[in-house]
Coordinates of C-alpha atoms and ligand atoms in Angstrom, one line a residue:
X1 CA 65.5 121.5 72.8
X2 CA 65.4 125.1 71.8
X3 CA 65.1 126.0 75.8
X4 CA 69.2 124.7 76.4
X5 CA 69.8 127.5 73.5
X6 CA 70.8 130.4 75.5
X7 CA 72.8 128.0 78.0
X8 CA 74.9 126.9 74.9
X9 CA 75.6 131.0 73.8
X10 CA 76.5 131.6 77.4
X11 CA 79.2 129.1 77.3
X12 CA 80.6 130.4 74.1
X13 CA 81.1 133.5 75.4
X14 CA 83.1 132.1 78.4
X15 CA 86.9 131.6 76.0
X16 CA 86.7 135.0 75.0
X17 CA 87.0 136.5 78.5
X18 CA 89.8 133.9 79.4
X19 CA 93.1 135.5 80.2
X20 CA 95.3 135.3 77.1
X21 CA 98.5 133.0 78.0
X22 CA 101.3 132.4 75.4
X23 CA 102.3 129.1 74.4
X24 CA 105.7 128.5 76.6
X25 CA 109.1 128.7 74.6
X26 CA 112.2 128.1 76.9
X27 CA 113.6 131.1 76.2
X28 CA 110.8 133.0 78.0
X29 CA 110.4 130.3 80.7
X30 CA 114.3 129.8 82.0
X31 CA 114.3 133.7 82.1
X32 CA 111.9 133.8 84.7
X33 CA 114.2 132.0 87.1
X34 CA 116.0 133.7 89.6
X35 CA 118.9 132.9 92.3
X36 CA 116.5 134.7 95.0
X37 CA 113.4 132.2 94.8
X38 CA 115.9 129.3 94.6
X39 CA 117.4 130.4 97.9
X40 CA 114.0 131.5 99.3
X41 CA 112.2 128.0 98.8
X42 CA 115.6 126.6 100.2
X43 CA 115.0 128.4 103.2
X44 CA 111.2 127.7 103.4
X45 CA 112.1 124.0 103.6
X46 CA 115.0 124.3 105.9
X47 CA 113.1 126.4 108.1
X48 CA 109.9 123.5 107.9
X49 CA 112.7 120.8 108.9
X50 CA 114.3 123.2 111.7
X51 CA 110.9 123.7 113.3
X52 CA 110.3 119.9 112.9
X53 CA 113.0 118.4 115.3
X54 CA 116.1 119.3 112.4
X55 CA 114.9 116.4 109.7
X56 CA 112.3 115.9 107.0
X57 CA 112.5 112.1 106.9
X58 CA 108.8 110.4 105.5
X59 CA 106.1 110.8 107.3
X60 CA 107.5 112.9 110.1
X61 CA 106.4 116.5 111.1
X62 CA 108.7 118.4 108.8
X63 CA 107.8 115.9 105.9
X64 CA 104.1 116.4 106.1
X65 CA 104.8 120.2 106.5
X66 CA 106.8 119.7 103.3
X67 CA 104.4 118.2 101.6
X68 CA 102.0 120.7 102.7
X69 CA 104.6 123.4 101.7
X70 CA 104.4 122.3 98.0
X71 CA 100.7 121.1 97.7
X72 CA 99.2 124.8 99.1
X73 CA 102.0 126.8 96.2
X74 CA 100.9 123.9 93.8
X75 CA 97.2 124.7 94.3
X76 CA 97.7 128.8 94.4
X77 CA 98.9 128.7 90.7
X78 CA 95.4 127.5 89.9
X79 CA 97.3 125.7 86.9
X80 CA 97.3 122.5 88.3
X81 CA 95.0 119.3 89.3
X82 CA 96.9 118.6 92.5
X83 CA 96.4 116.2 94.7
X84 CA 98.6 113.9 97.4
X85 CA 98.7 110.2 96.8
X86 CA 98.7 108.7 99.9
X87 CA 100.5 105.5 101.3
X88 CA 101.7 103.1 104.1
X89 CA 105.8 102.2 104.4
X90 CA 107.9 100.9 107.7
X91 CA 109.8 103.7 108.7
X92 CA 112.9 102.4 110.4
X93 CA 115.8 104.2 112.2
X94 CA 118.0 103.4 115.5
X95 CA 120.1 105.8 117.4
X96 CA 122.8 103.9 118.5
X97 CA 125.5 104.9 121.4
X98 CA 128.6 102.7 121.9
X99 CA 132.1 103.6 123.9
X100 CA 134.6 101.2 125.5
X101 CA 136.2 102.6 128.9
X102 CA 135.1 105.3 128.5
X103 CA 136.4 106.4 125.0
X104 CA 133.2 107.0 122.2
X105 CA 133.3 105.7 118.8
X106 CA 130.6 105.5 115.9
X107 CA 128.8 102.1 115.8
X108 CA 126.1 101.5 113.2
X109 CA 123.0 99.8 113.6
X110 CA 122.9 95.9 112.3
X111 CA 118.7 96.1 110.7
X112 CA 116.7 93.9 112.8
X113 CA 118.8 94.1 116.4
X114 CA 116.4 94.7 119.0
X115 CA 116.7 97.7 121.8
X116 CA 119.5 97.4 124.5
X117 CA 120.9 99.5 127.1
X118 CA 124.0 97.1 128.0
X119 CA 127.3 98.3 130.4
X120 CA 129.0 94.9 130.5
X121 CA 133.0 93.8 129.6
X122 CA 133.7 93.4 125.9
X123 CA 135.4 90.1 125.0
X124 CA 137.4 89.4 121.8
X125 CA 135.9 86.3 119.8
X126 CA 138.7 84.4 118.3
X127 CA 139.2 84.1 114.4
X128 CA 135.8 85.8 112.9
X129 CA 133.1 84.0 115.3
X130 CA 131.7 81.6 112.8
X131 CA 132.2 78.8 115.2
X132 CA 130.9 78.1 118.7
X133 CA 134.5 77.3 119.2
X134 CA 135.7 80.7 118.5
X135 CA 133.8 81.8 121.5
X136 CA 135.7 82.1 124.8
X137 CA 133.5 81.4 128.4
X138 CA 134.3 84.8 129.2
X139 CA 131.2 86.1 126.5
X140 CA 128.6 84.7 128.8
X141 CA 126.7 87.5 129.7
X142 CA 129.0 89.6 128.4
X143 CA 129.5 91.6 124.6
X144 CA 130.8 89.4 121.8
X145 CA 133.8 91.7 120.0
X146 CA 133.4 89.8 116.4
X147 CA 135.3 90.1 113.0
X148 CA 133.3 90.7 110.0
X149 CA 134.3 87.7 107.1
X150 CA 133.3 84.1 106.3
X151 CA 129.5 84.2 107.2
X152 CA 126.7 86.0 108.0
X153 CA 126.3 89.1 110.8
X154 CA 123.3 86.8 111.6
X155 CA 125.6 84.1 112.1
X156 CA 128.2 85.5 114.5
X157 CA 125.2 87.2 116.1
X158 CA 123.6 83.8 116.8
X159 CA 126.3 82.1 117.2
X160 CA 127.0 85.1 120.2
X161 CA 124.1 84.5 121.7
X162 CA 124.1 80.3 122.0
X163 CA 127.7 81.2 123.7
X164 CA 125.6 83.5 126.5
X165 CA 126.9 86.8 125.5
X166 CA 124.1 89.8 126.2
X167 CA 125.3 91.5 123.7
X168 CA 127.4 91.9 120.0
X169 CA 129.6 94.3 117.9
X170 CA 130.9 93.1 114.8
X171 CA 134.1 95.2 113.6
X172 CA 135.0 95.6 109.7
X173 CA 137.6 93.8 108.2
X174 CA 137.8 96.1 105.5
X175 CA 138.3 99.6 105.5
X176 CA 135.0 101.2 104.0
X177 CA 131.7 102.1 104.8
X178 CA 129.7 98.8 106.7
X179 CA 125.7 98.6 106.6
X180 CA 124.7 95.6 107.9
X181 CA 121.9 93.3 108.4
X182 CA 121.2 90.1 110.3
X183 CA 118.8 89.7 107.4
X184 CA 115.3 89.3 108.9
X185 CA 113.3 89.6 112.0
X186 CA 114.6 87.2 115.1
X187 CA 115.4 86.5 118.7
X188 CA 118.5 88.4 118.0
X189 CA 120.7 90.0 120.8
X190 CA 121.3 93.9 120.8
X191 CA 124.0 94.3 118.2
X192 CA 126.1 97.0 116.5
X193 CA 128.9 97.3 113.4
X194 CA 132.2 99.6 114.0
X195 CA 134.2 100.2 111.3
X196 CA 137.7 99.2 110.9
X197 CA 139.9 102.1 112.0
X198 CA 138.1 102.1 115.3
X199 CA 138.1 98.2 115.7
X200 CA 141.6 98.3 115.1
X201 CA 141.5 100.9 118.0
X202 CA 139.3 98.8 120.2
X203 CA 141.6 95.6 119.9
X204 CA 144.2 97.6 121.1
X205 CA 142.6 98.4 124.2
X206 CA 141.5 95.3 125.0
X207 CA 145.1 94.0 124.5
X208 CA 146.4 96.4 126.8
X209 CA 143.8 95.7 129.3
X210 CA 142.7 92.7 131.4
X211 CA 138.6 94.0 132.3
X212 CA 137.5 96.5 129.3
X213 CA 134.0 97.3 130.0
X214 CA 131.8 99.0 126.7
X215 CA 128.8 100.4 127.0
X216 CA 126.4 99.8 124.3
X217 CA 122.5 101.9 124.1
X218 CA 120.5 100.8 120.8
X219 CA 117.3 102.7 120.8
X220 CA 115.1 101.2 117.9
X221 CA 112.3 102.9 116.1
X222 CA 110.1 101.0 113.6
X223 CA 106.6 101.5 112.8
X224 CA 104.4 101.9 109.9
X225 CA 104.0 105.3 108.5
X226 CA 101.3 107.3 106.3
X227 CA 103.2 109.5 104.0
X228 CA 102.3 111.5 100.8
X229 CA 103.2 111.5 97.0
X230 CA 102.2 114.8 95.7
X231 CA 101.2 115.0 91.8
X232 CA 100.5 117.7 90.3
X233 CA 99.6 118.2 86.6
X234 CA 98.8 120.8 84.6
X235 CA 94.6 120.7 84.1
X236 CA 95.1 121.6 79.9
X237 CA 97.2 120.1 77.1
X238 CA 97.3 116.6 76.1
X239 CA 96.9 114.0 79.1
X240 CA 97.3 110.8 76.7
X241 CA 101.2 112.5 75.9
X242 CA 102.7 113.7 79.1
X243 CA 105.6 114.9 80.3
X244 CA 106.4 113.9 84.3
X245 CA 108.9 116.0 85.7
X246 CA 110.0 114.8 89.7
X247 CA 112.0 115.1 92.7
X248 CA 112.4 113.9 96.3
X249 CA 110.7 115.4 99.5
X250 CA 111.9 113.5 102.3
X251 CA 115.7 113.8 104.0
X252 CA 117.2 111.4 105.8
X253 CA 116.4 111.2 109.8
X254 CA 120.3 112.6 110.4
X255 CA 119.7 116.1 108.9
X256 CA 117.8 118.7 107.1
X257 CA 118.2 117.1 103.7
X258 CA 118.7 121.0 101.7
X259 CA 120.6 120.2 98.5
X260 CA 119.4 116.2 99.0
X261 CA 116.7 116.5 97.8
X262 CA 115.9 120.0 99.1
X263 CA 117.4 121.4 95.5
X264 CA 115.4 119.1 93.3
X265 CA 112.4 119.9 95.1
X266 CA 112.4 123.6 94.9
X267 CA 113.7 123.3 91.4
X268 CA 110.7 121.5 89.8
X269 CA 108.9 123.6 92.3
X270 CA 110.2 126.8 91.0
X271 CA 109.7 125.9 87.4
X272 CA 106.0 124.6 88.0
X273 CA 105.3 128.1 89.6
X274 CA 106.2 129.7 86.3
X275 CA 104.9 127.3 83.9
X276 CA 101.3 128.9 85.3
X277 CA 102.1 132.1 82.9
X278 CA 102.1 130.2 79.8
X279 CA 99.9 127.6 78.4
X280 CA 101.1 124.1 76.9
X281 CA 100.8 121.6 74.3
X282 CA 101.4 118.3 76.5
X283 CA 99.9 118.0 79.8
X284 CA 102.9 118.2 82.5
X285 CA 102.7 116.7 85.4
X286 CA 105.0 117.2 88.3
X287 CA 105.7 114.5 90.7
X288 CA 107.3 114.9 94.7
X289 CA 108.2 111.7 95.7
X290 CA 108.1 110.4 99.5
X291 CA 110.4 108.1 100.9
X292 CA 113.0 107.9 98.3
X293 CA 115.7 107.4 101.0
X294 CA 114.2 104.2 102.1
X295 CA 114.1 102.5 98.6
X296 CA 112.5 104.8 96.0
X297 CA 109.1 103.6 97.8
X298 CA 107.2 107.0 96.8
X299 CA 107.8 106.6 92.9
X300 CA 107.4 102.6 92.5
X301 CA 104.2 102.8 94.4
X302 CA 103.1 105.6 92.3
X303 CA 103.8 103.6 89.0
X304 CA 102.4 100.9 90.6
X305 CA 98.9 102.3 90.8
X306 CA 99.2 103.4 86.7
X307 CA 100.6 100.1 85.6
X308 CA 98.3 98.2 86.8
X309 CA 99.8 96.2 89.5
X310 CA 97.3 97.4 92.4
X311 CA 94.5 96.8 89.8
X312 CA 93.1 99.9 88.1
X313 CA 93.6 101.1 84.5
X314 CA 97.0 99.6 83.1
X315 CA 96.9 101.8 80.1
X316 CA 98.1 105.0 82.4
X317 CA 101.3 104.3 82.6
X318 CA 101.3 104.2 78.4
X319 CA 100.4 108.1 78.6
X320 CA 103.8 109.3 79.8
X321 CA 106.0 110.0 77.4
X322 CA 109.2 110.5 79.1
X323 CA 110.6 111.3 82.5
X324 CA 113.0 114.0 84.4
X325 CA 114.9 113.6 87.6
X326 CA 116.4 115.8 89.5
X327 CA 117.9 114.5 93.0
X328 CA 120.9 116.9 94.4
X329 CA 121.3 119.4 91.9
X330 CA 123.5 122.3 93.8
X331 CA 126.1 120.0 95.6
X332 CA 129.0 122.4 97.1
X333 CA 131.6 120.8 95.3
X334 CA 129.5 120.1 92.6
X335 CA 130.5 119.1 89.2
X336 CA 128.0 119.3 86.3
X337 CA 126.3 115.6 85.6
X338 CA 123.8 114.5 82.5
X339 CA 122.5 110.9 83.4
X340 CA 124.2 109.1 80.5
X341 CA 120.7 107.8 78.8
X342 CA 122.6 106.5 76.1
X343 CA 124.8 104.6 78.1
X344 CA 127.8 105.8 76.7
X345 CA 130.2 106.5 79.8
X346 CA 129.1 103.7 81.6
X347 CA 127.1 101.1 79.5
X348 CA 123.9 101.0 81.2
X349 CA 121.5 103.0 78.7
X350 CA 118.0 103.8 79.0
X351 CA 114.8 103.0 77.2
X352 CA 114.9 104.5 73.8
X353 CA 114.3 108.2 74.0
X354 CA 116.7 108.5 76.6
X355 CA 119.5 109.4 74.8
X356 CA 117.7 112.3 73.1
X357 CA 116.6 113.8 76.4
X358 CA 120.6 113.2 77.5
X359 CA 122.0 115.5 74.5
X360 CA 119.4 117.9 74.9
X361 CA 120.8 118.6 78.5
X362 CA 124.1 118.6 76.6
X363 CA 123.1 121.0 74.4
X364 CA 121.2 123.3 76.5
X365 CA 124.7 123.7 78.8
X366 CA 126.5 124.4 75.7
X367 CA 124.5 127.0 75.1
X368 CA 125.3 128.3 78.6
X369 CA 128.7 127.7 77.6
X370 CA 129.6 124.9 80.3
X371 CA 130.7 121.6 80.2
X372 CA 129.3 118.5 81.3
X373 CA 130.3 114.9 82.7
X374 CA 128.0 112.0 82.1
X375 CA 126.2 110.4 85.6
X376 CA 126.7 106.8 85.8
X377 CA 122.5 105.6 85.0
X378 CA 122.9 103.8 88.0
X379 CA 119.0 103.3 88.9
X380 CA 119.9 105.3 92.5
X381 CA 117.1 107.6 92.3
X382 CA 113.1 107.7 91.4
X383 CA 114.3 107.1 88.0
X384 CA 114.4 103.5 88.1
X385 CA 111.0 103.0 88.5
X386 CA 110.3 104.9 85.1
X387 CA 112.9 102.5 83.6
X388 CA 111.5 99.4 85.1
X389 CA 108.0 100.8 83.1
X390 CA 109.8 101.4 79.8
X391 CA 110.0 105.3 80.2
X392 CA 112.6 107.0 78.5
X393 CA 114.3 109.5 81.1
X394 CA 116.9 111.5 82.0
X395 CA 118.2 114.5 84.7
X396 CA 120.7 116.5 86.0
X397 CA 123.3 116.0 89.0
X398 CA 125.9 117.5 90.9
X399 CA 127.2 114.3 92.8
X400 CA 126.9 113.5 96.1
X401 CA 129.5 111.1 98.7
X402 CA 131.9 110.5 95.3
X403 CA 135.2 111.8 95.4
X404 CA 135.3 115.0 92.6
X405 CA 138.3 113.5 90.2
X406 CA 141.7 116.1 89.6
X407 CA 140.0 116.3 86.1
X408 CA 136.6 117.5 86.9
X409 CA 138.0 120.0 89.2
X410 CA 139.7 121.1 86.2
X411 CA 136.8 122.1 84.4
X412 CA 134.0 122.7 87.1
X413 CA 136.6 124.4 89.5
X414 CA 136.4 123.1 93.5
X415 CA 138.8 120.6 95.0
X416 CA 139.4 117.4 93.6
X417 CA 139.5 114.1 96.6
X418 CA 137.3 115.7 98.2
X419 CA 133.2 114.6 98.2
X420 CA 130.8 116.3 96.0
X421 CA 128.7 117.2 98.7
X422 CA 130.5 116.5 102.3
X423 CA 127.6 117.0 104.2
X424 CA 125.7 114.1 101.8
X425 CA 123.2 112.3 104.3
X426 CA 124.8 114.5 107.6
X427 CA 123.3 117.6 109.6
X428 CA 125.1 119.7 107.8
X429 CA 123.1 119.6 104.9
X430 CA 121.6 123.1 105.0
X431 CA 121.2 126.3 103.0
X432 CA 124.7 126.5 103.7
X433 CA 125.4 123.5 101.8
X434 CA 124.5 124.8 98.2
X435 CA 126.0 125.7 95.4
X436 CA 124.0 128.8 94.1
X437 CA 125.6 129.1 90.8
X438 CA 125.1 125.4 89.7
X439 CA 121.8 125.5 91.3
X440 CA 120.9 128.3 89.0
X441 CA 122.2 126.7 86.2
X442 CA 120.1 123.5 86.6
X443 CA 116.9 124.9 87.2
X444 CA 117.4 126.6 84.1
X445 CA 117.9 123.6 82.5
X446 CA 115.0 122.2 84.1
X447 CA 112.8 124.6 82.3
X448 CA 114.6 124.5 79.0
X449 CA 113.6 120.6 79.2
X450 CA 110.1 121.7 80.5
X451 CA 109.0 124.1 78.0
X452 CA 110.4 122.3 74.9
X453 CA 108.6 118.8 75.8
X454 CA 105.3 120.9 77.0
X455 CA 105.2 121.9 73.2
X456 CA 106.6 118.5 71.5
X457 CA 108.5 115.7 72.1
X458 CA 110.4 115.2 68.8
X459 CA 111.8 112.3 67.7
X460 CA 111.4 110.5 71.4
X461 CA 109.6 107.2 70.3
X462 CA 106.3 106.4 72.2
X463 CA 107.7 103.9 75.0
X464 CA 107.4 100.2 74.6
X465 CA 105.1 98.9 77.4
X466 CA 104.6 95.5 75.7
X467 CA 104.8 92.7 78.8
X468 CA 109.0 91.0 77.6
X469 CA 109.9 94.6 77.3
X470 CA 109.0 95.0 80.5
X471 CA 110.4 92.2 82.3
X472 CA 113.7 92.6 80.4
X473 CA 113.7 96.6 82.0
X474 CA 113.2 95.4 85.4
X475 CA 116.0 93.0 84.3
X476 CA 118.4 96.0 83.5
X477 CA 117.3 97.9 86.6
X478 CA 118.4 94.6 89.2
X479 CA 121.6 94.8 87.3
X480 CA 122.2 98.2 87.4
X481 CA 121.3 98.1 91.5
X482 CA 123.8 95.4 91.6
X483 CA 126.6 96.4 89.8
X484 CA 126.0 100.1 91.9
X485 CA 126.5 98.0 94.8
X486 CA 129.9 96.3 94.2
X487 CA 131.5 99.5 91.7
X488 CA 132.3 101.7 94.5
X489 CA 135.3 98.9 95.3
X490 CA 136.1 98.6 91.4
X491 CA 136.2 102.3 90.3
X492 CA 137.9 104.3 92.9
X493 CA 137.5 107.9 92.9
X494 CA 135.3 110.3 91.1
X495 CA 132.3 108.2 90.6
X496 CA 128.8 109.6 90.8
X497 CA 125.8 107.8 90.8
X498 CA 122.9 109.4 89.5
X499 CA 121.0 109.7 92.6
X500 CA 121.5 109.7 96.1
X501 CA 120.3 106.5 97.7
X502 CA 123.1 104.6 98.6
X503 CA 122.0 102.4 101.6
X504 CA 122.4 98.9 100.6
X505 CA 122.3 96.7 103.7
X506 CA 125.1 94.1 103.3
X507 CA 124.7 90.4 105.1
X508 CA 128.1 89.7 105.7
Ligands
ZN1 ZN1 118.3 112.2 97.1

């Protein structure tokens, strides 16, 4: 009808008053980033976890202020469809207390021990408490001191509790890092792991000692949470070939989380912020995961609600055409990692595309004029839920509780035996706790890998999401969370993982 004529002239007129924007380059966008925003958003969300009880853990007060934190600068740019995906996870965490006459020592939580508050004489079990014969009258009522080995944690604890003790602490036989489980919900006595210097140290004591008399608090905290995904992408270019850039939001419960994942987080932050002065070819969309220290949850529900698994549109996940990661990327004794997509280093390669986004990280810290190691593509960060879908990916690192090898210290400078990042998982991870320079360095190469795939993605081959391709990637990603599991005891030194979750609970 002629009357919907001047409606139609009106709306013509509307592009020619839009503000002009440039199509990005990475030249002009990694200019734009600078050492003082880096720092400032640092100190933004250490101030958040600070005023929030010291901790940003999912779906506690400094997480939600977090996630408010990057929704509100999100929203400002006016650049972005933003929203937060909501969802439910068990949150789980124990403070745990244990000293024996008197003297403290670090105990652990065993996943699934109940709540205790026990001051009763620790007993030695016999060989490693497998049998009720291993157990001595003296446990009745009292707390079980058990050897790890030869069965279960849920095993000696049971076995503990038919013998009457009230409690039990199982000591490591080995001498590395014990995270144990009794495996699933039961009628379980209050239990605890120490590791094997101080079990060694405990044995002595009760050896020189006829009563010894431990006290043992477990103060257990499990309950469902609500916590926030928050996805942001860019409201022009082409949403059926996008780019998703992401990073972690949540710390652990022991500390601030600043460089893990405090640096990825204000790095794709950072860049997003810019991004808003240009325009771009291929949508972007920027993901901030929650609860990646508790499994990765944030980013496998996410693709689970674009792959179809909780019903909806299974053709979303087809629209992305590659992934970024970026989980601890300004550790203090940092070296320079490029997740090895093409599997080269460490024979675990990604879905095809990968490799290309791996040399061009390579080649944009060339151009810098730095060298690079490869990053073990372990599956240890939100990653592997882009390779379980087929999505070629890559990212930057600095390492995190690894031991920096003689040689990297060579090139990247720091000391070598000593951790990446000593304050990995602890209080101590605060502003403090960042490398500036290499934090620098990665952003920039966050926004060299922004800008170029914003424009075009090159030779990376639309992914496979056919249904054997699929199953044989979730295949990959087991194996890789396997073999990340048993390596640490194979390699030695100088490993880094790709990612910073490293919590796998161990049975026995
Ligand atoms: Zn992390």
């Amino acid at each position: 009808m002629k009357t919907t004529t001047p409606i139609v002239a009106a709306g013509l007129v509307a592009p020619a008053i839009a503000q002009y924007k440039p199509v990005v380059s990475s030249s002009e966008l990694v200019k734009l980033v600078t050492t003082e925003e880096l720092l400032q958003g640092a100190t933004d969300l250490y101030d958040l976890a600070i005023a929030n009880g010291g901790n940003r853990a999912f779906g506690s007060p400094g997480h939600n202020a977090t996630v408010d934190y990057i929704y509100d600068a999100l929203v400002e740019t006016g650049f972005y469809d933003v929203y937060k995906q909501p969802f439910v996870e068990l949150y789980e965490d124990a403070q745990v207390e244990f000293s024996v006459s008197g003297v403290e020592y670090d105990a652990r939580y065993l996943q699934y021990s109940p709540s205790g508050d026990l001051d009763k004489p620790l007993v030695a079990v016999a060989n490693v408490g497998c049998t009720a014969e291993d157990f001595p009258a003296p446990v009745a009522n009292n707390i079980a001191f058990i050897q790890r080995g030869e069965c279960s944690f849920s095993q000696k604890v049971a076995n503990a509790k038919t013998a009457g003790a009230a409690g039990a602490i199982v000591y490591n036989n080995v001498n590395e890092t014990l995270s144990g489980t009794l495996g699933g919900p039961g009628d379980w006595v209050p239990s605890a792991s120490v590791e094997w210097a101080p079990g060694q140290a405990i044995l002595a004591q009760l050896a020189s000692s006829n009563s010894t008399t431990a006290s043992l608090f477990i103060n257990v905290i499990s309950e469902n949470r609500t916590t926030f995904n928050v996805i942001a992408e860019t409201k022009e270019g082409d949403h059926n070939n996008v780019l998703a850039v992401g990073a972690h939001t949540d710390s652990v419960p022991a500390g601030p989380g600043i460089n893990d994942d405090g640096s990825g987080t204000i790095g794709i932050l950072t860049v997003a912020k810019h991004l808003a002065n240009f325009s771009v070819k291929n949508a972007v969309r920027f993901a901030f995961w929650s609860a990646e220290e508790f499994g990765l949850l944030g980013s496998y529900h996410y693709l689970k609600t674009i792959n179809g698994t909780l019903g909806g549109n299974a053709t979303e996940v087809g629209k992305l055409r590659a992934y970024l990661n970026f989980d601890m990327i300004a550790s203090p004794n940092y070296a320079l990692g490029v997740y090895d997509g093409d599997g080269s280093a460490f024979n675990l390669s990604g879905p095809p595309g990968s490799e290309i986004l791996e040399q061009d990280f390579v080649n944009f810290f060339a151009k810098l004029n730095k060298s690079v190691v490869p990053s073990e593509y372990s599956g240890r960060s939100d990653y592997a839920a882009f390779l379980d879908n087929g999505i070629p990916s890559g990212g930057v690192d600095t390492g995190a509780e690894g031991l920096k090898t003689a040689e990297e210290a060579a090139i990247f400078g720091g000391e070598a035996g000593v951790a990446y990042d000593v304050n990995y998982h602890l209080v101590g991870d605060t502003v403090d706790n960042l490398a500036m320079d290499a934090f620098l360095w990665n952003t920039q190469a966050i926004a060299d890998a922004v800008a170029k795939y914003a424009v075009d993605f090159g030779s990376i081959p639309k992914p496979n999401h056919t249904v054997e391709a699929k199953k044989r990637n979730v295949e990959k990603t087991k194996l890789r969370r396997a073999l990340d599991h048993v390596k640490p005891r194979l390699s030695g030194l100088g490993k880094r993982y790709g990612g910073c979750v490293h919590d796998v609970k161990t049975e026995l």
